Amino acid sequence: MADADLIKAVDNTIDSLQKLCTSDDDWTFVNEKKEVKIHLRHVEESAVVMLRGVTTIPCTPDDILKCTEDLESRKSWDELFIEGNVVRELDDAHQIIHFKFKSPSMMVTNRDFVMARAVKRNDDGVILSNHVSVVVDDCPDAKGFVRGDVFASGYWIKPNGDGTSTVAYVVQIDPKGWIPTAIVNVVAKKQPLVLAKMRDFLAKK
């Protein structure tokens, strides 16, 4: 894909990410754990559920965005994260990134994802960080990993005016391979809790 097409692929869903993060339409409340409100959404023509976590973090939106971008420290708050790198910069607001994750089970192969990433700053101070899977020649399949698909993944970070921010994290991932959908969805329900670990990590800094 040309760079312009990669940018278009991720920009086309960034408004959808904002709506998913700010509207409760079609979301079902699951529970609240570690001060993270978790919602679930069934997506038409997909057996893989979409999850959303919402919490308050006592940091500015910029500090939270920088935390999501710091790949060296990510393992401190994302226990399944192995490593990641920026494959290339498309422009000041767009990148191609490659992330590797541990499988939650010894019986299942580790996963990796190649994504286009876009950052958008709204006039009201909200920051959006959006991710979608893409195929690029400079990131071939990695040995020992199954390449998954990211249908939706991103952060919506809103300043509250008191030094805290409201953060919503939306994720819908198909890990591919021979994993029963029921197991995929059980694991997916734990994903929004990375917000609690991120909050604890930032509190120690």
PDB file of C-alpha atoms in Angstrom:
ATOM      1  CA  MET A   1       0.000   0.000   0.000  1.00  0.00           C
ATOM      2  CA  ALA A   2       1.166   3.530  -0.741  1.00  0.00           C
ATOM      3  CA  ASP A   3       1.673   5.842   2.245  1.00  0.00           C
ATOM      4  CA  ALA A   4      -1.397   7.859   1.282  1.00  0.00           C
ATOM      5  CA  ASP A   5      -3.508   4.682   1.341  1.00  0.00           C
ATOM      6  CA  LEU A   6      -2.127   3.680   4.734  1.00  0.00           C
ATOM      7  CA  ILE A   7      -2.986   7.104   6.146  1.00  0.00           C
ATOM      8  CA  LYS A   8      -6.455   6.911   4.648  1.00  0.00           C
ATOM      9  CA  ALA A   9      -7.018   3.441   6.131  1.00  0.00           C
ATOM     10  CA  VAL A  10      -6.503   4.658   9.695  1.00  0.00           C
ATOM     11  CA  ASP A  11      -8.043   8.120   9.249  1.00  0.00           C
ATOM     12  CA  ASN A  12     -11.259   6.610   7.882  1.00  0.00           C
ATOM     13  CA  THR A  13     -12.047   5.063  11.275  1.00  0.00           C
ATOM     14  CA  ILE A  14     -10.880   7.771  13.670  1.00  0.00           C
ATOM     15  CA  ASP A  15     -14.300   9.488  13.802  1.00  0.00           C
ATOM     16  CA  SER A  16     -15.839   6.068  14.433  1.00  0.00           C
ATOM     17  CA  LEU A  17     -13.412   5.583  17.334  1.00  0.00           C
ATOM     18  CA  GLN A  18     -14.561   8.849  18.902  1.00  0.00           C
ATOM     19  CA  LYS A  19     -18.200   7.784  18.657  1.00  0.00           C
ATOM     20  CA  LEU A  20     -17.430   4.338  20.092  1.00  0.00           C
ATOM     21  CA  CYS A  21     -15.686   5.979  23.038  1.00  0.00           C
ATOM     22  CA  THR A  22     -18.269   8.663  23.798  1.00  0.00           C
ATOM     23  CA  SER A  23     -21.649   7.097  22.979  1.00  0.00           C
ATOM     24  CA  ASP A  24     -23.296   4.262  24.920  1.00  0.00           C
ATOM     25  CA  ASP A  25     -25.422   3.229  21.937  1.00  0.00           C
ATOM     26  CA  ASP A  26     -25.277  -0.558  21.365  1.00  0.00           C
ATOM     27  CA  TRP A  27     -22.913  -1.090  24.304  1.00  0.00           C
ATOM     28  CA  THR A  28     -23.780  -3.482  27.143  1.00  0.00           C
ATOM     29  CA  PHE A  29     -22.377  -2.821  30.610  1.00  0.00           C
ATOM     30  CA  VAL A  30     -20.351  -5.829  31.825  1.00  0.00           C
ATOM     31  CA  ASN A  31     -18.940  -4.729  35.180  1.00  0.00           C
ATOM     32  CA  GLU A  32     -16.686  -2.262  36.959  1.00  0.00           C
ATOM     33  CA  LYS A  33     -13.357  -3.571  38.164  1.00  0.00           C
ATOM     34  CA  LYS A  34     -10.372  -1.639  39.536  1.00  0.00           C
ATOM     35  CA  GLU A  35     -12.278   1.590  38.775  1.00  0.00           C
ATOM     36  CA  VAL A  36     -12.541   0.672  35.082  1.00  0.00           C
ATOM     37  CA  LYS A  37     -16.052   0.521  33.639  1.00  0.00           C
ATOM     38  CA  ILE A  38     -16.177  -2.282  31.065  1.00  0.00           C
ATOM     39  CA  HIS A  39     -18.696  -2.443  28.221  1.00  0.00           C
ATOM     40  CA  LEU A  40     -19.191  -5.056  25.493  1.00  0.00           C
ATOM     41  CA  ARG A  41     -20.540  -4.656  21.984  1.00  0.00           C
ATOM     42  CA  HIS A  42     -21.475  -7.257  19.372  1.00  0.00           C
ATOM     43  CA  VAL A  43     -20.433  -6.245  15.880  1.00  0.00           C
ATOM     44  CA  GLU A  44     -22.451  -7.261  12.825  1.00  0.00           C
ATOM     45  CA  GLU A  45     -20.824 -10.000  10.735  1.00  0.00           C
ATOM     46  CA  SER A  46     -18.131 -10.673  13.364  1.00  0.00           C
ATOM     47  CA  ALA A  47     -18.026 -13.368  16.022  1.00  0.00           C
ATOM     48  CA  VAL A  48     -15.328 -11.432  17.898  1.00  0.00           C
ATOM     49  CA  VAL A  49     -16.729  -8.982  20.449  1.00  0.00           C
ATOM     50  CA  MET A  50     -15.628  -5.380  20.878  1.00  0.00           C
ATOM     51  CA  LEU A  51     -14.712  -4.196  24.383  1.00  0.00           C
ATOM     52  CA  ARG A  52     -14.450  -0.749  25.930  1.00  0.00           C
ATOM     53  CA  GLY A  53     -12.881   0.345  29.185  1.00  0.00           C
ATOM     54  CA  VAL A  54     -13.338   3.806  30.715  1.00  0.00           C
ATOM     55  CA  THR A  55     -11.526   5.221  33.731  1.00  0.00           C
ATOM     56  CA  THR A  56     -10.043   8.402  35.199  1.00  0.00           C
ATOM     57  CA  ILE A  57      -6.273   8.814  35.306  1.00  0.00           C
ATOM     58  CA  PRO A  58      -4.644  11.644  37.331  1.00  0.00           C
ATOM     59  CA  CYS A  59      -2.484  12.865  34.436  1.00  0.00           C
ATOM     60  CA  THR A  60      -2.775  15.168  31.445  1.00  0.00           C
ATOM     61  CA  PRO A  61      -3.802  13.782  28.046  1.00  0.00           C
ATOM     62  CA  ASP A  62      -0.272  14.375  26.743  1.00  0.00           C
ATOM     63  CA  ASP A  63       1.275  12.377  29.579  1.00  0.00           C
ATOM     64  CA  ILE A  64      -1.121   9.499  28.921  1.00  0.00           C
ATOM     65  CA  LEU A  65      -0.465   9.591  25.176  1.00  0.00           C
ATOM     66  CA  LYS A  66       3.298   9.518  25.812  1.00  0.00           C
ATOM     67  CA  CYS A  67       2.791   6.484  28.051  1.00  0.00           C
ATOM     68  CA  THR A  68       1.043   4.598  25.232  1.00  0.00           C
ATOM     69  CA  GLU A  69       3.901   5.542  22.890  1.00  0.00           C
ATOM     70  CA  ASP A  70       6.756   4.526  25.211  1.00  0.00           C
ATOM     71  CA  LEU A  71       7.362   0.986  23.981  1.00  0.00           C
ATOM     72  CA  GLU A  72      10.250   0.390  26.408  1.00  0.00           C
ATOM     73  CA  SER A  73       8.073   0.820  29.488  1.00  0.00           C
ATOM     74  CA  ARG A  74       4.888  -0.726  28.086  1.00  0.00           C
ATOM     75  CA  LYS A  75       5.706  -4.128  29.597  1.00  0.00           C
ATOM     76  CA  SER A  76       5.306  -2.504  33.008  1.00  0.00           C
ATOM     77  CA  TRP A  77       1.566  -2.012  32.472  1.00  0.00           C
ATOM     78  CA  ASP A  78       0.698  -4.463  29.659  1.00  0.00           C
ATOM     79  CA  GLU A  79       1.636  -7.942  30.900  1.00  0.00           C
ATOM     80  CA  LEU A  80       1.199  -9.638  27.504  1.00  0.00           C
ATOM     81  CA  PHE A  81       3.363  -7.139  25.599  1.00  0.00           C
ATOM     82  CA  ILE A  82       6.708  -8.550  24.441  1.00  0.00           C
ATOM     83  CA  GLU A  83       8.105  -5.750  22.300  1.00  0.00           C
ATOM     84  CA  GLY A  84       7.196  -3.221  19.648  1.00  0.00           C
ATOM     85  CA  ASN A  85       8.794  -0.882  17.204  1.00  0.00           C
ATOM     86  CA  VAL A  86       7.971   1.918  14.811  1.00  0.00           C
ATOM     87  CA  VAL A  87       8.426   0.435  11.337  1.00  0.00           C
ATOM     88  CA  ARG A  88       8.353   3.883   9.775  1.00  0.00           C
ATOM     89  CA  GLU A  89       6.953   7.365  10.155  1.00  0.00           C
ATOM     90  CA  LEU A  90       4.400   8.322   7.505  1.00  0.00           C
ATOM     91  CA  ASP A  91       4.160  11.949   8.661  1.00  0.00           C
ATOM     92  CA  ASP A  92       3.985  13.879  11.948  1.00  0.00           C
ATOM     93  CA  ALA A  93       0.693  12.224  12.958  1.00  0.00           C
ATOM     94  CA  HIS A  94       0.883   8.782  11.326  1.00  0.00           C
ATOM     95  CA  GLN A  95       3.107   5.746  11.805  1.00  0.00           C
ATOM     96  CA  ILE A  96       3.374   2.075  10.949  1.00  0.00           C
ATOM     97  CA  ILE A  97       3.990   0.075  14.124  1.00  0.00           C
ATOM     98  CA  HIS A  98       4.696  -3.600  14.838  1.00  0.00           C
ATOM     99  CA  PHE A  99       3.699  -5.096  18.214  1.00  0.00           C
ATOM    100  CA  LYS A 100       4.395  -8.600  19.576  1.00  0.00           C
ATOM    101  CA  PHE A 101       2.321 -10.145  22.367  1.00  0.00           C
ATOM    102  CA  LYS A 102       2.569 -13.234  24.527  1.00  0.00           C
ATOM    103  CA  SER A 103      -0.253 -15.710  24.299  1.00  0.00           C
ATOM    104  CA  PRO A 104      -2.276 -15.990  27.519  1.00  0.00           C
ATOM    105  CA  SER A 105      -1.924 -19.794  27.202  1.00  0.00           C
ATOM    106  CA  MET A 106       1.157 -21.990  26.732  1.00  0.00           C
ATOM    107  CA  MET A 107      -0.902 -24.033  24.274  1.00  0.00           C
ATOM    108  CA  VAL A 108      -1.353 -21.086  21.894  1.00  0.00           C
ATOM    109  CA  THR A 109       1.285 -19.408  19.703  1.00  0.00           C
ATOM    110  CA  ASN A 110       2.270 -15.812  20.403  1.00  0.00           C
ATOM    111  CA  ARG A 111       0.652 -13.115  18.256  1.00  0.00           C
ATOM    112  CA  ASP A 112       1.904 -10.058  16.415  1.00  0.00           C
ATOM    113  CA  PHE A 113       0.154  -7.130  14.747  1.00  0.00           C
ATOM    114  CA  VAL A 114       1.173  -4.598  12.111  1.00  0.00           C
ATOM    115  CA  MET A 115      -0.868  -1.423  12.390  1.00  0.00           C
ATOM    116  CA  ALA A 116      -1.230   2.049  10.989  1.00  0.00           C
ATOM    117  CA  ARG A 117      -1.512   4.535  13.838  1.00  0.00           C
ATOM    118  CA  ALA A 118      -2.972   8.043  13.749  1.00  0.00           C
ATOM    119  CA  VAL A 119      -3.023  10.725  16.437  1.00  0.00           C
ATOM    120  CA  LYS A 120      -5.628  13.480  16.259  1.00  0.00           C
ATOM    121  CA  ARG A 121      -5.925  16.477  18.582  1.00  0.00           C
ATOM    122  CA  ASN A 122      -9.336  18.114  18.874  1.00  0.00           C
ATOM    123  CA  ASP A 123      -9.940  21.775  19.685  1.00  0.00           C
ATOM    124  CA  ASP A 124     -11.454  20.802  23.061  1.00  0.00           C
ATOM    125  CA  GLY A 125      -8.181  19.181  24.191  1.00  0.00           C
ATOM    126  CA  VAL A 126      -9.242  15.612  23.463  1.00  0.00           C
ATOM    127  CA  ILE A 127      -6.542  13.369  21.997  1.00  0.00           C
ATOM    128  CA  LEU A 128      -7.419  10.342  19.868  1.00  0.00           C
ATOM    129  CA  SER A 129      -4.949   7.558  19.097  1.00  0.00           C
ATOM    130  CA  ASN A 130      -6.338   5.137  16.517  1.00  0.00           C
ATOM    131  CA  HIS A 131      -4.957   1.824  15.209  1.00  0.00           C
ATOM    132  CA  VAL A 132      -5.964  -0.519  12.357  1.00  0.00           C
ATOM    133  CA  SER A 133      -4.236  -3.512  10.798  1.00  0.00           C
ATOM    134  CA  VAL A 134      -2.433  -2.985   7.507  1.00  0.00           C
ATOM    135  CA  VAL A 135      -0.210  -5.040   5.209  1.00  0.00           C
ATOM    136  CA  VAL A 136       3.197  -3.579   4.389  1.00  0.00           C
ATOM    137  CA  ASP A 137       6.128  -5.103   2.544  1.00  0.00           C
ATOM    138  CA  ASP A 138       8.687  -3.934   5.103  1.00  0.00           C
ATOM    139  CA  CYS A 139       7.126  -6.007   7.909  1.00  0.00           C
ATOM    140  CA  PRO A 140       6.932  -9.662   6.795  1.00  0.00           C
ATOM    141  CA  ASP A 141       5.576 -12.482   8.971  1.00  0.00           C
ATOM    142  CA  ALA A 142       7.665 -13.047  12.106  1.00  0.00           C
ATOM    143  CA  LYS A 143       8.922 -16.515  12.993  1.00  0.00           C
ATOM    144  CA  GLY A 144       7.139 -17.953  16.018  1.00  0.00           C
ATOM    145  CA  PHE A 145       4.181 -15.580  15.752  1.00  0.00           C
ATOM    146  CA  VAL A 146       0.735 -15.702  14.173  1.00  0.00           C
ATOM    147  CA  ARG A 147      -0.254 -12.379  12.591  1.00  0.00           C
ATOM    148  CA  GLY A 148      -3.574 -11.176  13.981  1.00  0.00           C
ATOM    149  CA  ASP A 149      -6.009  -8.531  12.748  1.00  0.00           C
ATOM    150  CA  VAL A 150      -6.925  -5.352  14.592  1.00  0.00           C
ATOM    151  CA  PHE A 151     -10.427  -4.313  13.562  1.00  0.00           C
ATOM    152  CA  ALA A 152     -10.593  -1.473  16.087  1.00  0.00           C
ATOM    153  CA  SER A 153      -8.189  -0.300  18.728  1.00  0.00           C
ATOM    154  CA  GLY A 154      -7.571   3.092  20.196  1.00  0.00           C
ATOM    155  CA  TYR A 155      -7.648   5.621  23.004  1.00  0.00           C
ATOM    156  CA  TRP A 156      -9.851   8.652  23.586  1.00  0.00           C
ATOM    157  CA  ILE A 157      -8.301  10.941  26.196  1.00  0.00           C
ATOM    158  CA  LYS A 158     -10.239  13.941  27.535  1.00  0.00           C
ATOM    159  CA  PRO A 159      -8.882  16.547  29.967  1.00  0.00           C
ATOM    160  CA  ASN A 160     -11.158  17.112  32.951  1.00  0.00           C
ATOM    161  CA  GLY A 161      -9.764  20.519  33.858  1.00  0.00           C
ATOM    162  CA  ASP A 162      -8.473  19.417  37.262  1.00  0.00           C
ATOM    163  CA  GLY A 163      -5.242  17.673  36.264  1.00  0.00           C
ATOM    164  CA  THR A 164      -7.024  14.400  35.576  1.00  0.00           C
ATOM    165  CA  SER A 165      -8.201  12.855  32.317  1.00  0.00           C
ATOM    166  CA  THR A 166     -11.012  10.529  31.334  1.00  0.00           C
ATOM    167  CA  VAL A 167      -9.631   7.716  29.188  1.00  0.00           C
ATOM    168  CA  ALA A 168     -11.604   5.311  27.029  1.00  0.00           C
ATOM    169  CA  TYR A 169      -9.914   2.333  25.393  1.00  0.00           C
ATOM    170  CA  VAL A 170     -11.712   0.400  22.651  1.00  0.00           C
ATOM    171  CA  VAL A 171     -10.424  -2.885  21.268  1.00  0.00           C
ATOM    172  CA  GLN A 172     -11.641  -5.546  18.832  1.00  0.00           C
ATOM    173  CA  ILE A 173      -8.953  -8.003  17.762  1.00  0.00           C
ATOM    174  CA  ASP A 174      -9.066 -11.256  15.821  1.00  0.00           C
ATOM    175  CA  PRO A 175      -5.973 -13.241  16.881  1.00  0.00           C
ATOM    176  CA  LYS A 176      -6.428 -15.620  13.944  1.00  0.00           C
ATOM    177  CA  GLY A 177      -5.215 -19.216  14.081  1.00  0.00           C
ATOM    178  CA  TRP A 178      -6.934 -22.141  15.761  1.00  0.00           C
ATOM    179  CA  ILE A 179      -8.413 -20.497  18.830  1.00  0.00           C
ATOM    180  CA  PRO A 180     -12.127 -21.051  19.618  1.00  0.00           C
ATOM    181  CA  THR A 181     -14.049 -17.784  19.425  1.00  0.00           C
ATOM    182  CA  ALA A 182     -15.441 -18.335  22.922  1.00  0.00           C
ATOM    183  CA  ILE A 183     -11.897 -18.333  24.347  1.00  0.00           C
ATOM    184  CA  VAL A 184     -10.964 -15.274  22.275  1.00  0.00           C
ATOM    185  CA  ASN A 185     -13.917 -13.394  23.762  1.00  0.00           C
ATOM    186  CA  VAL A 186     -13.129 -14.452  27.343  1.00  0.00           C
ATOM    187  CA  VAL A 187      -9.573 -13.141  26.989  1.00  0.00           C
ATOM    188  CA  ALA A 188     -10.852  -9.972  25.277  1.00  0.00           C
ATOM    189  CA  LYS A 189     -12.935  -9.077  28.332  1.00  0.00           C
ATOM    190  CA  LYS A 190      -9.711  -8.652  30.322  1.00  0.00           C
ATOM    191  CA  GLN A 191      -8.147  -6.225  27.833  1.00  0.00           C
ATOM    192  CA  PRO A 192      -9.786  -2.999  29.129  1.00  0.00           C
ATOM    193  CA  LEU A 193      -8.125  -3.601  32.506  1.00  0.00           C
ATOM    194  CA  VAL A 194      -4.800  -2.473  31.034  1.00  0.00           C
ATOM    195  CA  LEU A 195      -6.141   1.015  31.834  1.00  0.00           C
ATOM    196  CA  ALA A 196      -5.947   0.219  35.558  1.00  0.00           C
ATOM    197  CA  LYS A 197      -2.370  -0.986  35.199  1.00  0.00           C
ATOM    198  CA  MET A 198      -1.477   2.083  33.155  1.00  0.00           C
ATOM    199  CA  ARG A 199      -2.984   4.310  35.840  1.00  0.00           C
ATOM    200  CA  ASP A 200      -0.980   2.549  38.564  1.00  0.00           C
ATOM    201  CA  PHE A 201       2.196   2.780  36.484  1.00  0.00           C
ATOM    202  CA  LEU A 202       1.761   6.507  35.920  1.00  0.00           C
ATOM    203  CA  ALA A 203       1.022   7.082  39.625  1.00  0.00           C
ATOM    204  CA  LYS A 204       4.475   5.710  40.484  1.00  0.00           C
ATOM    205  CA  LYS A 205       6.321   8.022  38.110  1.00  0.00           C
TER     206      LYS A 205
END
